[in-house]
mmCIF file of C-alpha atoms and ligand atoms in Angstrom:
data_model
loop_
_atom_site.group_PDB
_atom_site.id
_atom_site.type_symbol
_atom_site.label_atom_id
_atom_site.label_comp_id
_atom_site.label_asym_id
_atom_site.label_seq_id
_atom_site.Cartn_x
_atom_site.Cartn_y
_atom_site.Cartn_z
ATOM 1 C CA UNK A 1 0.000 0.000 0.000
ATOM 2 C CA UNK A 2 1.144 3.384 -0.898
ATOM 3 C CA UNK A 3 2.723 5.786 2.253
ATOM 4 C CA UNK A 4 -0.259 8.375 3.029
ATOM 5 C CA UNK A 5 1.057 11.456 3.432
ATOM 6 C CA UNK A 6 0.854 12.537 6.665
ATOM 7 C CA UNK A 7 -0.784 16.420 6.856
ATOM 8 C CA UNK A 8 0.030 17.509 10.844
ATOM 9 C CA UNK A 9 1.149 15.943 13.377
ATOM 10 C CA UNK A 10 -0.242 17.175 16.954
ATOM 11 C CA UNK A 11 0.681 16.467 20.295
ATOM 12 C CA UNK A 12 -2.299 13.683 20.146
ATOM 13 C CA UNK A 13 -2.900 13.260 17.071
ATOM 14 C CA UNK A 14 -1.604 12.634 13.538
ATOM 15 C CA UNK A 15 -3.993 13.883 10.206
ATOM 16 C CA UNK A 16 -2.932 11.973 7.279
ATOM 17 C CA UNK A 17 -4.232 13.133 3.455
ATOM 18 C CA UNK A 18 -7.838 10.818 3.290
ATOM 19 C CA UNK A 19 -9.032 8.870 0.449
ATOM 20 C CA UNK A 20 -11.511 11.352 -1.124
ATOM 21 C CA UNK A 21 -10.666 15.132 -1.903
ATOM 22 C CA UNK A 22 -11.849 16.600 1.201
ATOM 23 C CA UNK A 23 -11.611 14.096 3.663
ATOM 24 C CA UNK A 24 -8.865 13.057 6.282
ATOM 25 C CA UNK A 25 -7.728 10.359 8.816
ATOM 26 C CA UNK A 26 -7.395 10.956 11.946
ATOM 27 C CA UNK A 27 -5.115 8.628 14.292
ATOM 28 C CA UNK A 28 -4.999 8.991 17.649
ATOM 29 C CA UNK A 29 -1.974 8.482 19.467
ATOM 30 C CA UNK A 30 -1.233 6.993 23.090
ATOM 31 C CA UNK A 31 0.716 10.551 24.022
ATOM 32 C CA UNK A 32 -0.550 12.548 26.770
ATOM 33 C CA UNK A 33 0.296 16.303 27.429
ATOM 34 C CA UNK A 34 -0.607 19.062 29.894
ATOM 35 C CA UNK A 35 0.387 22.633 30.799
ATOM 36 C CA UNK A 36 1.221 23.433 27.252
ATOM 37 C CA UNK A 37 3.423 20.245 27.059
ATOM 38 C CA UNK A 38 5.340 20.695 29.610
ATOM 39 C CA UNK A 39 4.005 17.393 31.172
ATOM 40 C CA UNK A 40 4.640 14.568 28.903
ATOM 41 C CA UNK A 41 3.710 10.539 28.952
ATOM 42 C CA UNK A 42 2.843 7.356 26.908
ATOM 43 C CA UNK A 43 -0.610 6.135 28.373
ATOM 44 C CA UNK A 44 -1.260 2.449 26.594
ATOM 45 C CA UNK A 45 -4.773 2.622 24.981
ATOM 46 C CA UNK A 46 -5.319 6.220 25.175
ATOM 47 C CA UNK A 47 -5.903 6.495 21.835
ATOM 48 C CA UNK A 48 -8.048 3.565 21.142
ATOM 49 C CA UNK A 49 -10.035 5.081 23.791
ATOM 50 C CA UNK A 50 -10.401 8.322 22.359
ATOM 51 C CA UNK A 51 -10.929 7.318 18.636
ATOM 52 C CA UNK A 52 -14.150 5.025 19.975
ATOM 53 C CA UNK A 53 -15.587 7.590 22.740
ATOM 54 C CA UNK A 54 -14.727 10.342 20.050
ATOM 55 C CA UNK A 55 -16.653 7.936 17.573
ATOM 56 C CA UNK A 56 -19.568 7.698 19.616
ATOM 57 C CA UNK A 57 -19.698 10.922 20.928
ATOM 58 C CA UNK A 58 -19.628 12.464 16.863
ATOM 59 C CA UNK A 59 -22.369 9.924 15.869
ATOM 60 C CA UNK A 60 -24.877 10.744 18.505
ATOM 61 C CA UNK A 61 -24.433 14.862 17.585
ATOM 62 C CA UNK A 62 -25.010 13.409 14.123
ATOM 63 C CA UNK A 63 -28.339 11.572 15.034
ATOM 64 C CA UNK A 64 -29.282 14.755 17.130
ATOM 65 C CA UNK A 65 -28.624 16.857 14.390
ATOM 66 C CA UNK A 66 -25.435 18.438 15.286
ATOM 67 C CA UNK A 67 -23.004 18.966 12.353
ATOM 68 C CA UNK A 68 -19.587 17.780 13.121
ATOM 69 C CA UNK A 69 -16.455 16.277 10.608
ATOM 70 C CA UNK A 70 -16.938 12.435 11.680
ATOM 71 C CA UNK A 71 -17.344 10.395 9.054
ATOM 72 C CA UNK A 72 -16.430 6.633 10.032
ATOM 73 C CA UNK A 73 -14.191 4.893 12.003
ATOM 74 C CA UNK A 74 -11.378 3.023 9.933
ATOM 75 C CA UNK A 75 -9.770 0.462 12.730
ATOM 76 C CA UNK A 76 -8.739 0.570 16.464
ATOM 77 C CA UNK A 77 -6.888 4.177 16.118
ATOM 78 C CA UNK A 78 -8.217 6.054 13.058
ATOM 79 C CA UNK A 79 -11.247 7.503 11.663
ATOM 80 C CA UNK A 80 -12.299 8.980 8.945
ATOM 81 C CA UNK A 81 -13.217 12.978 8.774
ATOM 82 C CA UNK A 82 -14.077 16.078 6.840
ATOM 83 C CA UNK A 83 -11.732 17.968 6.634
ATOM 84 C CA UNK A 84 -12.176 21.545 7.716
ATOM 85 C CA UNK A 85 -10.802 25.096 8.008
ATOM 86 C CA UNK A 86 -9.876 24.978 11.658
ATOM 87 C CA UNK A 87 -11.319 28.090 13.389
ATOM 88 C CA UNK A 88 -8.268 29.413 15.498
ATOM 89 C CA UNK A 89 -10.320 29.097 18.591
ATOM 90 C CA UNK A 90 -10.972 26.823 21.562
ATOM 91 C CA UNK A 91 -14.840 26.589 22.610
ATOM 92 C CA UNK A 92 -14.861 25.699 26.224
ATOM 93 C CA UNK A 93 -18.208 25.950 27.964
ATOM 94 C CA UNK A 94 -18.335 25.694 31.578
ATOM 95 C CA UNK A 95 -21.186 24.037 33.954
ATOM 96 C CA UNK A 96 -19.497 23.701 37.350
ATOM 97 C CA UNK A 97 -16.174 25.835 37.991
ATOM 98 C CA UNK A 98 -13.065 23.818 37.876
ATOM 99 C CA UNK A 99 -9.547 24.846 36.598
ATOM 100 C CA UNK A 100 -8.568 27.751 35.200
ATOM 101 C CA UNK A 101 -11.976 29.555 35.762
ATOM 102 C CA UNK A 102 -11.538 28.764 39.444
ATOM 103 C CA UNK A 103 -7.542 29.787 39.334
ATOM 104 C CA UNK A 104 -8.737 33.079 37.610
ATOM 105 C CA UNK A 105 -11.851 34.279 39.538
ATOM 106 C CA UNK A 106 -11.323 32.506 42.765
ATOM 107 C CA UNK A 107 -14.365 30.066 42.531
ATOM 108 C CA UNK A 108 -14.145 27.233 44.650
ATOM 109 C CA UNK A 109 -13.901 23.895 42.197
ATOM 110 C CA UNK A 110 -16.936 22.324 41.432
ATOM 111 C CA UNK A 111 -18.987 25.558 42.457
ATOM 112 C CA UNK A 112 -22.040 25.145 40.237
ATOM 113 C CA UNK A 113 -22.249 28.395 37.642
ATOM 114 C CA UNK A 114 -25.510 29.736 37.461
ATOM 115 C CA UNK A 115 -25.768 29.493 33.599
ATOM 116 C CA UNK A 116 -23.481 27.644 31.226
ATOM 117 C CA UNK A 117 -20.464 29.997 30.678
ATOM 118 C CA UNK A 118 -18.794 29.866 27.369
ATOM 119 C CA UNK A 119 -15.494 31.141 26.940
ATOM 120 C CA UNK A 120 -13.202 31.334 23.959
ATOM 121 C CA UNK A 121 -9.265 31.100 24.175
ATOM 122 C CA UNK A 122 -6.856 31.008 21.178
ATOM 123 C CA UNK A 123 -5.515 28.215 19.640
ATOM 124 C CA UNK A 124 -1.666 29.051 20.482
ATOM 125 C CA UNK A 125 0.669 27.155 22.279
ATOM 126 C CA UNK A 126 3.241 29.616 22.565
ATOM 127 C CA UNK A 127 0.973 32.027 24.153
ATOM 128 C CA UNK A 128 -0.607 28.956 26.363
ATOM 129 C CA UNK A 129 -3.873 29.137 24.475
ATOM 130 C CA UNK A 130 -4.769 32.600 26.007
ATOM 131 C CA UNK A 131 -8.869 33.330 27.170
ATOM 132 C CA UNK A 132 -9.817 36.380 24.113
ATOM 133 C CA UNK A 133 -12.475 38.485 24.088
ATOM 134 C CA UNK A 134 -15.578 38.373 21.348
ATOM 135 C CA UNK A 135 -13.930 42.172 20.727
ATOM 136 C CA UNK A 136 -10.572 40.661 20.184
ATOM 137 C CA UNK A 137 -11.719 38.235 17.784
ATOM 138 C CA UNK A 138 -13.408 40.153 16.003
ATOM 139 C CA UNK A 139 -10.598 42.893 16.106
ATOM 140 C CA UNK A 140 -7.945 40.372 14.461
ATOM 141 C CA UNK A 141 -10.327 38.983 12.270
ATOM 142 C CA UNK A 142 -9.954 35.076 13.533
ATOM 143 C CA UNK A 143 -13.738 35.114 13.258
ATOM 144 C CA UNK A 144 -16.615 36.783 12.243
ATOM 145 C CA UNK A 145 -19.782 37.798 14.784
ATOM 146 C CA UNK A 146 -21.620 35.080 12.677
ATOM 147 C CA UNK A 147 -19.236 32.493 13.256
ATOM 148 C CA UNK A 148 -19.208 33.248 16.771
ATOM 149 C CA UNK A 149 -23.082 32.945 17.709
ATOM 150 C CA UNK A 150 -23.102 29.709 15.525
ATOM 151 C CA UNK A 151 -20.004 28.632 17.517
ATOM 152 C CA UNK A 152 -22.028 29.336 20.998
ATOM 153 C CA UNK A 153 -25.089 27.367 19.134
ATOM 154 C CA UNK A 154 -23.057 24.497 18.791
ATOM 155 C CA UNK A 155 -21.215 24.443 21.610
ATOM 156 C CA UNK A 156 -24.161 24.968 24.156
ATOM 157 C CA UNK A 157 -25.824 22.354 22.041
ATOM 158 C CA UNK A 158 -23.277 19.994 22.542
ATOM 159 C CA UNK A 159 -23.339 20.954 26.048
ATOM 160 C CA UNK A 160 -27.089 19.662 26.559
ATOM 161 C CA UNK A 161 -26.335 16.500 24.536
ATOM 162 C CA UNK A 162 -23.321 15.835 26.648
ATOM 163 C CA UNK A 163 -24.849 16.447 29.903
ATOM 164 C CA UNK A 164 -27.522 14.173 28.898
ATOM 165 C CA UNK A 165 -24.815 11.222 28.157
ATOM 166 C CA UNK A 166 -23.250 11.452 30.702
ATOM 167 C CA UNK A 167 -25.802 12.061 33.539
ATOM 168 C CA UNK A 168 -27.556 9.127 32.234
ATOM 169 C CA UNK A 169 -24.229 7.275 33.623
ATOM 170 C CA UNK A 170 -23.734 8.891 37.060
ATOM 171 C CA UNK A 171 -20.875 11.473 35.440
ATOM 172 C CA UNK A 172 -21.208 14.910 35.832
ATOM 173 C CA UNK A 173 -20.065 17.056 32.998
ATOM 174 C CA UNK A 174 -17.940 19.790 34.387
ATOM 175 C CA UNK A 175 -16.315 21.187 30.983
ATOM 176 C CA UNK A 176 -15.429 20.505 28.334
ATOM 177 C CA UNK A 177 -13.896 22.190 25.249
ATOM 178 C CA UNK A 178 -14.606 21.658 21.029
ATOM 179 C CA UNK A 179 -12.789 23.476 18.228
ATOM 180 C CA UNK A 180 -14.764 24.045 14.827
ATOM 181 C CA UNK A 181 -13.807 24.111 11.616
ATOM 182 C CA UNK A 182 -15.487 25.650 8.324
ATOM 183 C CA UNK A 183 -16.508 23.629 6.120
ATOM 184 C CA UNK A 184 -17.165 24.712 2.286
ATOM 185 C CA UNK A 185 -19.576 23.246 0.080
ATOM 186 C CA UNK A 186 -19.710 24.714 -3.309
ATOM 187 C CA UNK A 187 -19.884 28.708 -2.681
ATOM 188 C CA UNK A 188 -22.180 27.763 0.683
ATOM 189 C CA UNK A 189 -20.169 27.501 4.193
ATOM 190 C CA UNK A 190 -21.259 26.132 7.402
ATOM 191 C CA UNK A 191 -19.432 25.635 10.953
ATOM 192 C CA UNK A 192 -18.964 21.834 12.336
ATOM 193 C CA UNK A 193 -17.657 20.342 15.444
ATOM 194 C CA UNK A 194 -14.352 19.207 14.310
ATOM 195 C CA UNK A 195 -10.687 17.567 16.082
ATOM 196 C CA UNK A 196 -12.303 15.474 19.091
ATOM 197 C CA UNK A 197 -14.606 14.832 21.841
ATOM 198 C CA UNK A 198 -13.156 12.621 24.383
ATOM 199 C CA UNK A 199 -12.102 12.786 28.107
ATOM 200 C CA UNK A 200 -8.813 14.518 27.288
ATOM 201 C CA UNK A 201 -11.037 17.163 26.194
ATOM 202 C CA UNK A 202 -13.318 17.037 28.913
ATOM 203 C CA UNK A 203 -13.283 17.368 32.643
ATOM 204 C CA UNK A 204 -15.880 14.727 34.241
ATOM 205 C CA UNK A 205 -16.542 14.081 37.578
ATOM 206 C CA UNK A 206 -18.152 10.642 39.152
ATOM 207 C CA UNK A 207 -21.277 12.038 40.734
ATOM 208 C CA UNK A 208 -21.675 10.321 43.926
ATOM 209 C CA UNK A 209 -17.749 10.347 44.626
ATOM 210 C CA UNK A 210 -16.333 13.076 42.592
ATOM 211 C CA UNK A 211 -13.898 11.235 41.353
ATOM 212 C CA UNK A 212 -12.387 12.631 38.666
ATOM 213 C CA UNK A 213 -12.259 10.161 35.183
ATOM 214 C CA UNK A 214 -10.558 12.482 32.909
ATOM 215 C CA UNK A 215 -7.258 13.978 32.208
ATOM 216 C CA UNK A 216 -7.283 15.906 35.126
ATOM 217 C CA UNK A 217 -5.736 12.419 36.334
ATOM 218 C CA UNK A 218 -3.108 12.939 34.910
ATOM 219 C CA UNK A 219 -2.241 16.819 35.079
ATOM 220 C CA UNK A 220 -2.483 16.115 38.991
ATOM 221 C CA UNK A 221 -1.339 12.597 39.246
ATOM 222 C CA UNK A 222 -4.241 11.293 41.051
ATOM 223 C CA UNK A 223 -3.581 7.419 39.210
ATOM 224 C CA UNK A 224 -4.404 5.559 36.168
ATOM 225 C CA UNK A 225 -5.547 7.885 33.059
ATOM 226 C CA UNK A 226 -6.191 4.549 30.940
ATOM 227 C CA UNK A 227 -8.280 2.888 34.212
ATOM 228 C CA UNK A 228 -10.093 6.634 34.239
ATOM 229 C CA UNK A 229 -10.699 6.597 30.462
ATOM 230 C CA UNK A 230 -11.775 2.885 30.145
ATOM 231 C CA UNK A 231 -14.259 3.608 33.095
ATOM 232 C CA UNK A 232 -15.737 5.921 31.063
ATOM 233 C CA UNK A 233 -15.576 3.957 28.396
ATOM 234 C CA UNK A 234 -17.160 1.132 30.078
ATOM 235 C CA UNK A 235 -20.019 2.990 31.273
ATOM 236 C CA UNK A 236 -21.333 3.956 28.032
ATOM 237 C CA UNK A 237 -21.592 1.064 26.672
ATOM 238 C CA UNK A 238 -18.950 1.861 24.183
ATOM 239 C CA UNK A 239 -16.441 -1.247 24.972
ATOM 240 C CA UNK A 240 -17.854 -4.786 26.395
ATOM 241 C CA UNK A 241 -18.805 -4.421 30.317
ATOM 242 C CA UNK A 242 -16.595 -7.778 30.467
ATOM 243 C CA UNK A 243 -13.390 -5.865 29.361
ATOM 244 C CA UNK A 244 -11.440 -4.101 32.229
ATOM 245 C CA UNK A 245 -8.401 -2.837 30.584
ATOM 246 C CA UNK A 246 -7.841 -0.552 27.157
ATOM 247 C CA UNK A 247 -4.969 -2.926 25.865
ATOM 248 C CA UNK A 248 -7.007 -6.109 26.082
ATOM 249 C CA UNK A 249 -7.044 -7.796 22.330
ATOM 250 C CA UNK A 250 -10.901 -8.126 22.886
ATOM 251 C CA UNK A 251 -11.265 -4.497 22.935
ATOM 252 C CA UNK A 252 -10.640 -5.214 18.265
ATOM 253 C CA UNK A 253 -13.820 -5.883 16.497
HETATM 254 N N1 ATP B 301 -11.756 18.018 10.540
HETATM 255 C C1 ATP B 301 -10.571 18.595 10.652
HETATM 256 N N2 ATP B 301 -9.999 19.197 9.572
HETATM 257 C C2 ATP B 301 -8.784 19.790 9.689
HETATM 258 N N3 ATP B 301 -8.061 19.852 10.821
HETATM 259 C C3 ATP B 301 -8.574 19.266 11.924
HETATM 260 C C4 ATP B 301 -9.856 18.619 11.897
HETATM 261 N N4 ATP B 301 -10.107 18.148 13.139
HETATM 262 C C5 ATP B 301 -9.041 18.497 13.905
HETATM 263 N N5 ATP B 301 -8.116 19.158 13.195
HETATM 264 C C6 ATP B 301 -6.811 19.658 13.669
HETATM 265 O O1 ATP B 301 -5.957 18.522 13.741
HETATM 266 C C7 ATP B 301 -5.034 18.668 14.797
HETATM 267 C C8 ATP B 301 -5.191 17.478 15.716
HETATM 268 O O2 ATP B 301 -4.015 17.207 16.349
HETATM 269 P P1 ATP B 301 -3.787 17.425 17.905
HETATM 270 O O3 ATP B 301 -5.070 17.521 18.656
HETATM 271 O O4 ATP B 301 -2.779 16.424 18.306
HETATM 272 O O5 ATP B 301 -3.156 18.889 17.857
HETATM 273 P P2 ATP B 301 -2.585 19.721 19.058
HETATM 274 O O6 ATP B 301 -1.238 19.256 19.437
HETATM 275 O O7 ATP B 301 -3.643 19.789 20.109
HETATM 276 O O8 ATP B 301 -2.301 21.092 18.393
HETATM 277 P P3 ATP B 301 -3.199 22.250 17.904
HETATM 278 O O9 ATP B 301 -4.623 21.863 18.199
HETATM 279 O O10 ATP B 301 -2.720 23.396 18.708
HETATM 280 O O11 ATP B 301 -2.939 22.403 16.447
HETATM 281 C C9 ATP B 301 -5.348 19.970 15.493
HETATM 282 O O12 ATP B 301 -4.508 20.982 14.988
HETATM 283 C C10 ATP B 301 -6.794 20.228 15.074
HETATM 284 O O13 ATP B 301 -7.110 21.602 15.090
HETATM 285 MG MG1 MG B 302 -5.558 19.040 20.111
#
């Protein structure tokens, strides 16, 4: 088989060119990163995890109605996508404080907000993805007041459908962040959920113990990210109840 020629490679992912014009794969990678990087592992089955949860978590915005660049899942680590012109912005919407909100405003963690917040910060790792303004985005030009209300549609609606999930499961979602991308169809442009939706992107919090099951795990080394993720996992139906751990063989079908 002919090398595909890889497009980007992230810091957890790799895009390589897709079989149709217009399309992508995606391949999640096992590498884990926090504080811009600066915090750096291998977690086995992290991205076998992702590429399923992000799987299921793109098809169910589909069946809701929710536009977003999944197209189908290729094998244990890739999928296939639209591709998109990434908007240089990270949605994050907010339920319960947590993180940098709390660092910020002093709000104790877990402080319920009394509305969804949604924030936007810009995709730039040198800068540490810095919190912007809708007047500084609209200043530089890295979106238009159109894109941004659609961006707040989506995101709140993925909020709602999120919640949902993952109430239904005893998880409570305390943030979570999406990036969107434009996507062109003939002259005619629309904004989609794009990159991922998985608990790297996420912060979620066992609701009877408030335990936390996403990266957070990791960025304060409270134990096993993969145990967290496959928990998750596991509860959603989205691997076998029977298997425990993300590196199992039966997790292939
Ligand atoms: N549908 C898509 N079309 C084009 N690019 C996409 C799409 N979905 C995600 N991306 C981009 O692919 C990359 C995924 O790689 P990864 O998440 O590892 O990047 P990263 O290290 O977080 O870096 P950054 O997001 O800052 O570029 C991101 O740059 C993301 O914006
Ligand atoms: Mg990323």
């Amino acid at each position: 088989m002919a090398r595909r020629k890889k497009v980007y490679e992230g810091k957890a992912k790799i895009l390589y060119e897709g079989p149709e014009p217009g399309t992508l794969v995606q391949y999640f990678k096992d590498d884990a990163t926090a504080f811009n990087a600066q915090k750096k592992a291998t977690v086995e089955g992290k991205g076998v995890l992702n590429n399923r949860l992000s799987e299921f978590f793109m098809k169910g915005l589909t069946q809701i109605g929710v536009p977003n660049h999944f197209i189908k899942r290729i094998n244990m680590r890739e999928q296939l996508i639209r591709s998109v012109e990434i908007i240089p912005l990270e949605v994050v919407v907010r339920n319960f404080a947590a993180g940098s909100l709390s660092a910020r405003l002093g709000i104790a963690e877990g402080t319920a907000l009394p509305r969804p917040i949604v924030e936007f910060c810009l995709k730039d790792d040198a800068l540490g993805d810095p919190l912007v303004s809708e007047e500084h985005i609209m200043a530089f030009g890295w979106a238009t007041q159109q894109d941004l209300d659609d961006m707040v549609q989506l995101a709140l609606r993925v909020n709602d459908f999120l919640s949902g999930m993952m109430l239904a499961v005893g998880i409570k979602l305390v943030d979570f962040k999406i990036e969107v991308g434009r996507l062109w169809e003939n002259d005619y442009q629309r904004l989609i959920v794009a990159d991922e939706i998985s608990p790297d992107s996420c912060r979620l919090w066992d609701i009877e113990t408030g335990q936390k099951l996403d990266k957070d795990v990791f960025r304060r080394d409270l134990g096993s990210l993969s145990d967290a993720y496959t928990e998750v996992a596991r509860r959603l139906g989205v691997l076998p109840s029977n298997v425990t751990h993300a590196t199992k063989p039966t997790l292939i079908n």
